[in-house]
CSV table of C-alpha atoms in Angstrom, one decimal:
chain,number,residue,atom,x,y,z
T,966,MET,CA,0.0,0.2,0.0
T,967,PRO,CA,1.4,3.5,-1.1
T,968,PRO,CA,2.2,5.8,2.0
T,969,PHE,CA,-0.1,8.9,2.2
T,970,HIS,CA,0.5,11.9,0.6
T,971,PRO,CA,2.3,14.5,2.8
T,972,LEU,CA,-0.4,17.3,2.0
T,973,PHE,CA,-3.0,14.5,2.4
T,974,MET,CA,-2.0,14.3,5.9
T,975,CYS,CA,-1.7,17.9,6.4
T,976,PHE,CA,-5.1,18.2,5.1
T,977,VAL,CA,-6.4,15.6,7.9
T,978,ILE,CA,-4.3,17.3,10.8
T,979,LEU,CA,-6.2,20.6,9.8
T,980,LEU,CA,-9.6,19.0,9.8
T,981,PHE,CA,-9.0,17.7,13.2
T,982,HIS,CA,-7.8,21.2,14.4
T,983,VAL,CA,-11.3,22.7,12.6
T,984,VAL,CA,-13.7,20.0,14.3
T,985,PHE,CA,-12.0,20.7,17.7
T,986,ALA,CA,-12.2,24.6,17.4
T,987,CYS,CA,-16.1,23.9,16.4
T,988,ILE,CA,-16.8,22.1,19.5
T,989,THR,CA,-14.8,24.6,21.6
T,990,GLN,CA,-16.7,27.7,20.1
T,991,GLY,CA,-20.0,25.4,21.1
T,992,HIS,CA,-21.1,25.4,17.4
T,993,VAL,CA,-22.0,22.3,15.3
T,994,PRO,CA,-19.0,21.3,12.7
T,995,PHE,CA,-19.5,22.8,9.1
T,996,GLN,CA,-22.5,25.1,9.9
T,997,THR,CA,-22.2,28.6,9.0
T,998,PHE,CA,-20.2,30.6,11.3
T,999,ASP,CA,-21.2,34.2,11.7
T,1000,PRO,CA,-18.7,37.0,13.1
T,1001,PRO,CA,-19.3,37.4,16.8
T,1002,THR,CA,-21.2,40.6,17.9
T,1003,SER,CA,-19.3,43.4,19.5
T,1004,THR,CA,-21.4,43.7,22.2
T,1005,GLN,CA,-19.7,43.7,25.9
T,1006,PRO,CA,-21.2,43.9,29.6
T,1007,THR,CA,-21.1,46.7,31.4
T,1008,GLY,CA,-18.8,46.7,34.0
T,1009,SER,CA,-15.3,44.6,34.0
T,1010,GLY,CA,-14.1,41.9,32.0
T,1011,PHE,CA,-11.1,40.2,32.9
T,1012,TYR,CA,-8.9,38.8,29.9
T,1013,ALA,CA,-5.5,36.8,29.8
T,1014,GLN,CA,-5.8,37.2,25.9
T,1015,LYS,CA,-9.0,37.5,24.0
T,1016,SER,CA,-9.5,35.8,20.4
T,1017,MET,CA,-12.8,35.3,18.7
T,1018,HIS,CA,-11.8,34.0,15.3
T,1019,ARG,CA,-13.8,31.7,13.1
T,1020,ALA,CA,-13.0,28.0,13.4
T,1021,LEU,CA,-10.8,27.8,10.7
T,1022,GLY,CA,-8.9,30.9,12.2
T,1023,ILE,CA,-8.8,29.1,15.7
T,1024,ALA,CA,-7.3,26.0,14.0
T,1025,ALA,CA,-4.6,27.6,11.9
T,1026,ARG,CA,-3.8,29.7,15.1
T,1027,SER,CA,-3.6,26.6,17.4
T,1028,PHE,CA,-1.6,24.6,14.8
T,1029,SER,CA,0.6,27.1,14.5
T,1030,THR,CA,1.7,28.3,17.7
T,1031,THR,CA,1.8,25.0,20.0
T,1032,VAL,CA,5.9,25.7,20.0
T,1033,SER,CA,5.7,29.3,20.5
T,1034,ARG,CA,3.2,29.1,23.7
T,1035,CYS,CA,5.5,26.5,25.4
T,1036,ALA,CA,8.6,28.0,24.7
T,1037,LYS,CA,8.6,30.9,27.4
T,1038,PRO,CA,8.1,29.5,31.1
T,1039,THR,CA,5.4,31.3,32.9
T,1040,PRO,CA,6.5,33.1,36.6
T,1041,SER,CA,5.2,31.2,39.3
T,1042,LYS,CA,1.9,32.0,40.9
T,1043,ALA,CA,2.0,29.5,44.0
T,1044,HIS,CA,1.7,32.9,46.2
T,1045,LEU,CA,-1.7,33.0,44.9
T,1046,ALA,CA,-2.9,29.9,46.9
T,1047,VAL,CA,-4.3,30.8,50.0
T,1048,THR,CA,-5.2,28.7,53.2
T,1049,PRO,CA,-8.6,29.7,54.5
T,1050,LEU,CA,-9.3,30.7,58.0
T,1051,GLN,CA,-11.4,28.2,59.8
T,1052,GLU,CA,-14.0,30.8,61.3
T,1053,ASN,CA,-14.5,31.8,57.6
T,1054,LEU,CA,-15.7,28.2,56.5
T,1055,PRO,CA,-19.3,27.6,56.1
T,1056,LYS,CA,-21.2,25.5,58.8
T,1057,GLY,CA,-22.7,22.3,57.9
T,1058,PHE,CA,-20.2,21.2,55.0
T,1059,VAL,CA,-18.0,18.8,54.9
T,1060,VAL,CA,-15.4,18.0,52.4
T,1061,THR,CA,-12.2,16.0,51.1
T,1062,GLY,CA,-10.0,15.2,48.1
T,1063,VAL,CA,-8.6,11.8,47.4
T,1064,ALA,CA,-6.8,9.9,44.5
T,1065,ALA,CA,-9.1,7.6,42.7
T,1066,GLY,CA,-6.9,7.0,40.1
T,1067,VAL,CA,-8.2,9.1,37.3
T,1068,LYS,CA,-5.0,10.7,36.4
T,1069,LYS,CA,-1.8,8.4,35.1
T,1070,LYS,CA,0.4,9.7,37.8
T,1071,GLU,CA,0.1,7.5,41.2
T,1072,GLY,CA,-1.3,9.2,44.3
T,1073,VAL,CA,-2.4,12.7,42.6
T,1074,LEU,CA,-5.4,14.0,44.2
T,1075,ASP,CA,-8.3,13.7,41.3
T,1076,LEU,CA,-11.4,13.3,43.4
T,1077,ALA,CA,-13.2,15.8,45.3
T,1078,LEU,CA,-16.4,15.7,47.4
T,1079,ILE,CA,-18.2,18.5,49.3
T,1080,LEU,CA,-21.6,17.4,51.1
T,1081,SER,CA,-24.1,19.1,53.2
T,1082,LYS,CA,-25.5,17.7,56.3
T,1083,GLN,CA,-28.3,20.1,56.5
T,1084,PRO,CA,-31.5,18.8,55.2
T,1085,ASN,CA,-33.4,20.8,52.4
T,1086,THR,CA,-30.2,22.3,51.1
T,1087,SER,CA,-30.9,24.7,48.3
T,1088,ALA,CA,-28.7,24.5,45.1
T,1089,ALA,CA,-28.4,26.4,41.9
T,1090,ALA,CA,-26.1,26.2,38.9
T,1091,CYS,CA,-25.2,27.6,35.7
T,1092,PHE,CA,-24.4,25.8,32.9
T,1093,THR,CA,-22.2,26.3,29.4
T,1094,ARG,CA,-24.3,26.8,26.4
T,1095,ASN,CA,-21.9,24.9,24.1
T,1096,ALA,CA,-24.1,23.0,21.9
T,1097,PHE,CA,-21.9,19.8,22.8
T,1098,GLN,CA,-22.6,19.7,26.5
T,1099,ALA,CA,-20.9,17.1,28.4
T,1100,ALA,CA,-22.5,14.3,30.3
T,1101,PRO,CA,-22.3,15.9,33.7
T,1102,VAL,CA,-23.9,18.7,32.5
T,1103,ILE,CA,-26.9,17.0,31.3
T,1104,VAL,CA,-27.0,15.2,34.7
T,1105,CYS,CA,-26.7,17.8,36.6
T,1106,GLN,CA,-29.6,19.6,34.9
T,1107,ASP,CA,-31.5,16.7,35.3
T,1108,VAL,CA,-31.0,16.5,39.1
T,1109,LEU,CA,-31.8,20.1,39.6
T,1110,GLN,CA,-35.3,19.7,37.5
T,1111,GLN,CA,-36.1,16.7,39.4
T,1112,THR,CA,-35.7,18.3,43.0
T,1113,SER,CA,-36.5,21.5,42.4
T,1114,GLY,CA,-33.2,23.2,43.0
T,1115,ARG,CA,-32.4,20.8,46.3
T,1116,ALA,CA,-29.1,18.9,46.4
T,1117,ASN,CA,-26.7,17.8,49.2
T,1118,ALA,CA,-23.8,16.9,47.5
T,1119,LEU,CA,-21.3,17.7,44.9
T,1120,ILE,CA,-18.7,15.0,43.1
T,1121,VAL,CA,-15.7,16.2,41.0
T,1122,ASN,CA,-13.1,14.3,39.1
T,1123,SER,CA,-10.4,15.7,37.5
T,1124,GLY,CA,-8.1,14.2,34.5
T,1125,CYS,CA,-11.1,13.0,32.4
T,1126,ALA,CA,-13.6,15.5,31.0
T,1127,ASN,CA,-16.5,12.7,30.2
T,1128,ALA,CA,-17.4,14.8,27.2
T,1129,VAL,CA,-18.3,13.5,23.8
T,1130,THR,CA,-18.8,10.0,25.2
T,1131,GLY,CA,-22.3,9.2,24.2
T,1132,LYS,CA,-24.3,6.8,26.4
T,1133,GLN,CA,-21.6,5.5,28.3
T,1134,GLY,CA,-20.7,8.8,29.6
T,1135,LEU,CA,-24.1,9.4,30.8
T,1136,LYS,CA,-24.2,6.0,32.3
T,1137,ASP,CA,-20.9,7.1,34.0
T,1138,ALA,CA,-22.1,10.4,35.5
T,1139,TRP,CA,-25.3,8.8,36.8
T,1140,GLU,CA,-23.2,6.1,38.5
T,1141,MET,CA,-21.1,8.8,40.3
T,1142,VAL,CA,-24.3,10.6,41.5
T,1143,SER,CA,-25.5,7.5,43.0
T,1144,SER,CA,-22.9,6.5,44.9
T,1145,THR,CA,-22.3,10.1,46.4
T,1146,ASP,CA,-26.2,9.9,47.2
T,1147,SER,CA,-25.1,6.4,49.1
T,1148,LEU,CA,-22.1,8.2,51.0
T,1149,LEU,CA,-24.1,11.0,51.7
T,1150,SER,CA,-26.6,8.7,53.6
T,1151,LYS,CA,-24.1,7.7,56.0
T,1152,VAL,CA,-22.8,11.1,56.4
T,1153,MET,CA,-26.0,12.8,57.2
T,1154,PRO,CA,-28.1,12.6,60.0
T,1155,ASN,CA,-30.5,9.5,60.5
T,1156,ASP,CA,-34.0,9.8,58.3
T,1157,SER,CA,-33.0,13.1,56.9
T,1158,THR,CA,-31.5,11.8,53.4
T,1159,PRO,CA,-34.5,13.2,50.7
T,1160,LYS,CA,-36.2,10.2,49.6
T,1161,GLY,CA,-37.3,9.4,46.1
T,1162,SER,CA,-34.9,11.5,44.0
T,1163,HIS,CA,-31.1,11.9,43.4
T,1164,SER,CA,-29.2,14.4,46.2
T,1165,SER,CA,-25.9,14.8,44.6
T,1166,LEU,CA,-24.6,16.6,41.5
T,1167,VAL,CA,-21.2,15.9,39.5
T,1168,MET,CA,-18.7,17.4,37.5
T,1169,SER,CA,-15.5,16.5,35.6
T,1170,THR,CA,-12.9,18.1,34.0
T,1171,GLY,CA,-9.7,16.9,32.1
T,1172,VAL,CA,-9.3,15.0,28.5
T,1173,ILE,CA,-12.1,15.2,26.0
T,1174,GLY,CA,-13.1,11.8,24.4
T,1175,GLN,CA,-12.0,9.3,26.8
T,1176,ASN,CA,-14.4,7.4,29.1
T,1177,LEU,CA,-14.1,7.5,32.9
T,1178,PRO,CA,-12.3,4.9,34.8
T,1179,ILE,CA,-15.8,4.6,36.5
T,1180,ALA,CA,-14.8,1.3,38.4
T,1181,LYS,CA,-12.1,3.0,40.0
T,1182,ILE,CA,-14.0,6.1,41.0
T,1183,ILE,CA,-17.3,4.1,42.5
T,1184,SER,CA,-14.6,2.0,44.4
T,1185,THR,CA,-13.0,5.1,45.9
T,1186,VAL,CA,-16.0,6.4,46.8
T,1187,LYS,CA,-17.7,3.5,48.4
T,1188,ASP,CA,-14.4,2.8,50.7
T,1189,LEU,CA,-14.6,6.1,52.1
T,1190,ALA,CA,-15.4,6.4,55.9
T,1191,PRO,CA,-17.7,8.9,56.8
T,1192,ASP,CA,-15.2,10.5,59.1
T,1193,SER,CA,-12.9,10.9,56.3
T,1194,LEU,CA,-14.8,14.0,55.3
T,1195,ASP,CA,-14.3,17.0,57.7
T,1196,SER,CA,-14.7,20.9,57.6
T,1197,THR,CA,-11.0,21.7,58.6
T,1198,PRO,CA,-9.0,24.0,56.2
T,1199,GLU,CA,-6.7,21.2,55.4
T,1200,LYS,CA,-9.7,19.2,54.0
T,1201,TRP,CA,-10.8,22.3,52.0
T,1202,GLU,CA,-7.9,22.6,50.3
T,1203,SER,CA,-7.2,19.0,49.2
T,1204,ALA,CA,-10.7,19.3,47.7
T,1205,ALA,CA,-9.5,22.4,45.7
T,1206,GLN,CA,-6.1,20.3,44.8
T,1207,ALA,CA,-8.7,17.7,43.5
T,1208,PHE,CA,-10.1,20.0,41.0
T,1209,MET,CA,-6.7,21.2,39.1
T,1210,THR,CA,-5.8,20.0,35.7
T,1211,THR,CA,-3.4,22.2,34.0
T,1212,ASP,CA,-4.1,24.7,37.3
T,1213,THR,CA,-0.6,25.6,39.0
T,1214,PHE,CA,-2.4,26.5,42.2
T,1215,PRO,CA,-5.2,25.4,43.9
T,1216,LYS,CA,-8.1,28.1,43.7
T,1217,LEU,CA,-9.8,28.4,47.2
T,1218,ARG,CA,-11.2,31.5,49.2
T,1219,ALA,CA,-13.4,31.9,52.0
T,1220,ARG,CA,-14.8,35.0,53.9
T,1221,THR,CA,-17.7,35.9,56.2
T,1222,PHE,CA,-20.3,38.6,56.3
T,1223,GLU,CA,-23.5,39.9,58.2
T,1224,LEU,CA,-27.1,39.0,56.8
T,1225,SER,CA,-30.1,39.3,58.7
T,1226,GLY,CA,-28.2,40.2,61.8
T,1227,LYS,CA,-26.3,36.8,61.6
T,1228,GLU,CA,-22.9,36.1,60.8
T,1229,VAL,CA,-22.8,34.5,57.5
T,1230,ARG,CA,-19.7,32.3,56.0
T,1231,ILE,CA,-19.2,31.3,52.4
T,1232,ALA,CA,-16.2,29.2,50.5
T,1233,GLY,CA,-15.6,28.6,47.1
T,1234,ILE,CA,-13.4,26.4,45.0
T,1235,ASP,CA,-12.8,26.9,41.1
T,1236,LYS,CA,-10.2,25.8,38.3
T,1237,GLY,CA,-9.3,26.8,34.6
T,1238,ALA,CA,-6.0,27.3,32.9
T,1239,GLY,CA,-7.0,26.3,29.3
T,1240,MET,CA,-10.6,26.4,27.2
T,1241,ILE,CA,-11.5,29.3,29.3
T,1242,HIS,CA,-14.3,31.5,27.5
T,1243,PRO,CA,-17.1,30.9,29.6
T,1244,ASP,CA,-20.8,31.5,28.6
T,1245,MET,CA,-23.1,29.7,31.3
T,1246,GLY,CA,-26.6,30.1,32.2
T,1247,PRO,CA,-29.7,28.3,34.3
T,1248,ALA,CA,-30.4,25.2,33.3
T,1249,SER,CA,-33.0,25.3,30.4
T,1250,PRO,CA,-35.4,22.7,28.8
T,1251,ALA,CA,-34.0,23.2,25.5
T,1252,PRO,CA,-30.2,22.4,25.9
T,1253,GLY,CA,-28.1,24.2,23.2
T,1254,LEU,CA,-30.3,27.5,22.9
T,1255,HIS,CA,-28.1,29.2,24.8
T,1256,ALA,CA,-9.6,22.2,29.7
T,1257,THR,CA,-12.9,23.6,31.6
T,1258,LEU,CA,-14.1,26.0,33.9
T,1259,LEU,CA,-15.7,24.4,37.2
T,1260,GLY,CA,-16.5,26.3,40.4
T,1261,VAL,CA,-18.4,25.5,43.4
T,1262,ILE,CA,-19.5,28.0,46.0
T,1263,ALA,CA,-21.2,26.8,49.6
T,1264,THR,CA,-22.5,29.2,52.0
T,1265,ASP,CA,-24.5,28.6,55.5
T,1266,ALA,CA,-27.0,31.4,54.3
T,1267,ALA,CA,-30.4,30.4,54.0
T,1268,ILE,CA,-31.8,31.0,50.7
T,1269,SER,CA,-34.8,29.5,48.9
T,1270,PRO,CA,-33.8,27.7,45.5
T,1271,PRO,CA,-35.5,30.0,43.1
T,1272,VAL,CA,-34.1,33.1,44.7
T,1273,LEU,CA,-30.6,31.4,44.8
T,1274,GLN,CA,-30.8,30.7,41.2
T,1275,GLU,CA,-31.7,34.3,40.6
T,1276,ALA,CA,-28.5,35.6,42.6
T,1277,LEU,CA,-26.1,33.0,41.2
T,1278,THR,CA,-27.2,34.0,37.4
T,1279,TYR,CA,-26.8,37.6,38.3
T,1280,ALA,CA,-23.1,37.0,39.9
T,1281,VAL,CA,-22.2,34.7,37.0
T,1282,ASN,CA,-23.0,37.1,34.5
T,1283,ARG,CA,-20.6,39.6,36.1
T,1284,SER,CA,-17.9,37.4,36.8
T,1285,PHE,CA,-17.1,34.1,35.2
T,1286,ASN,CA,-19.1,35.2,32.0
T,1287,SER,CA,-16.9,38.2,31.7
T,1288,ILE,CA,-13.4,36.5,31.5
T,1289,SER,CA,-11.7,35.0,28.9
T,1290,ILE,CA,-8.3,33.0,28.3
T,1291,ASP,CA,-8.1,31.7,25.0
T,1292,GLY,CA,-11.5,32.3,23.4
T,1293,ASP,CA,-12.4,28.7,23.4
T,1294,MET,CA,-15.4,27.5,25.1
T,1295,SER,CA,-15.7,24.4,27.2
T,1296,THR,CA,-18.0,21.6,27.0
T,1297,ASN,CA,-18.1,21.2,31.0
T,1298,ASP,CA,-18.5,24.6,32.0
T,1299,THR,CA,-20.7,24.7,35.3
T,1300,VAL,CA,-20.7,27.0,38.5
T,1301,VAL,CA,-22.6,25.6,41.5
T,1302,VAL,CA,-23.9,27.3,44.8
T,1303,PHE,CA,-25.1,25.7,47.8
T,1304,ALA,CA,-26.9,27.4,50.3
T,1305,ASN,CA,-27.6,25.1,53.6
T,1306,GLY,CA,-29.3,27.8,56.4
T,1307,ALA,CA,-26.9,26.4,58.9
T,1308,SER,CA,-26.0,29.9,59.9
T,1309,GLY,CA,-29.4,29.7,61.7
T,1310,MET,CA,-30.5,33.2,59.6
T,1311,PRO,CA,-34.4,33.3,58.1
T,1312,GLU,CA,-34.9,32.3,54.7
T,1313,ILE,CA,-34.5,34.9,52.1
T,1314,ASP,CA,-37.3,34.2,49.8
T,1315,ASP,CA,-38.3,37.2,48.4
T,1316,ILE,CA,-36.0,39.0,45.3
T,1317,HIS,CA,-37.2,42.4,46.1
T,1318,SER,CA,-35.9,42.3,49.8
T,1319,PRO,CA,-33.0,44.3,51.0
T,1320,GLU,CA,-31.5,40.7,52.3
T,1321,PHE,CA,-31.8,39.5,48.8
T,1322,HIS,CA,-29.7,42.7,47.6
T,1323,LYS,CA,-27.1,42.3,50.2
T,1324,PHE,CA,-26.5,38.6,49.4
T,1325,GLN,CA,-26.5,39.1,45.6
T,1326,GLN,CA,-23.8,41.6,46.0
T,1327,GLU,CA,-21.8,39.6,48.4
T,1328,LEU,CA,-22.1,36.7,45.9
T,1329,THR,CA,-21.1,38.7,43.2
T,1330,ALA,CA,-18.1,40.1,44.5
T,1331,PHE,CA,-17.0,36.5,45.9
T,1332,ALA,CA,-17.5,35.2,42.4
T,1333,ALA,CA,-15.7,38.0,40.7
T,1334,ASP,CA,-12.7,37.3,42.9
T,1335,LEU,CA,-12.8,33.5,41.9
T,1336,ALA,CA,-13.1,34.4,38.5
T,1337,GLN,CA,-10.1,36.6,38.4
T,1338,LEU,CA,-7.9,33.7,39.9
T,1339,VAL,CA,-8.5,31.8,37.0
T,1340,VAL,CA,-7.5,34.5,34.3
T,1341,ARG,CA,-4.5,34.5,36.3
T,1342,ASP,CA,-3.5,31.0,35.9
T,1343,GLY,CA,-4.4,30.9,32.6
T,1344,GLU,CA,-2.2,28.6,30.3
T,1345,GLY,CA,1.0,30.6,29.3
T,1346,ALA,CA,-0.6,33.7,30.7
T,1347,THR,CA,1.8,36.3,32.0
T,1348,LYS,CA,-0.5,39.5,31.9
T,1349,PHE,CA,-3.5,40.3,33.7
T,1350,VAL,CA,-6.0,42.7,31.8
T,1351,THR,CA,-9.2,44.4,32.8
T,1352,VAL,CA,-11.5,46.0,30.6
T,1353,ASN,CA,-14.1,48.3,31.9
T,1354,VAL,CA,-17.1,48.9,30.0
T,1355,ARG,CA,-19.4,51.8,30.1
T,1356,ARG,CA,-23.0,53.1,29.2
T,1357,THR,CA,-24.0,50.3,27.3
T,1358,GLY,CA,-27.6,50.4,28.6
T,1359,GLY,CA,-27.7,46.8,30.4
T,1360,ILE,CA,-25.6,43.5,30.5
T,1361,ASP,CA,-25.7,41.1,27.6
T,1362,ILE,CA,-23.4,38.4,28.1
């Protein structure tokens, strides 16, 4: 059999890059690509670099600049890793980060679990609007729709995105949810586990197009003892480390503020590095209308599910949706917030109340801090640029 002509091989490689670029831009391959609009949000946008090329342009750029991007080492960003104070961590949550064997290097933390021990914990999320939504995104939306915004746990793996994995990917994501539900039943007080529906959400980040080593993940969760999860700063740090892929430092922050006369605590973890150009919104009954950014925020404030979703959508539009590193939208982008009410404050259930307005502003400022960490740790990024846009008449992400 004669060897392939070099020009043919070049064409095949270029075609691969075009298809990959289509996925990262959230488009179906070979559809018509319209130039992006120039509308920008009112407020600030944070960028390591900004690029909105057509698919072919992105393919050519990524194909031709790989060597130059890797040639120049970036300065250490380890000083941005912060250990939170115990008093700033939200009450009623227990967490851990463990090595499940998802990543090739033995002993590396690659599985995080965050559990609320409070019954009726509210949950809200914003998901990628990429047309190629990964299995964990689809499963999370299903769980939140089934429970009307109630969930008590989150399981996150790094090393494999479980994206473009078909029916097997969905099956694996549901298995991760079920295994976390079982662990949750051991951690929560007797008879307080919600009945009749799932109580856990799932996220994945890493290589696209590969199936999860699901047996390793399920075995690891099954073998976890309830007391292996805790609320210490060290456990929160291990969970943040388990989120990491090409990140150079764990992104973890925590703080306190006063709400309804009570001290409220909030903590957050996120990760990014590559494929960072988020466009996220609340779950939609029609998906597609609207390395990966993942984020979780946990607070002991008491907020009803629809009000919590309202606050998160507002915050994400003014934080994570306003950042860009490489112009590539991931298939897995997800930000989740849990509010368990363990602070003892009365529940906020009115979006017109002063308490809601204050919570919304606190959540937005906190989300912006987390989002900026992602930009500062962008793959190959050496500069942090803030773009202020004014007088647009509103925010349109």
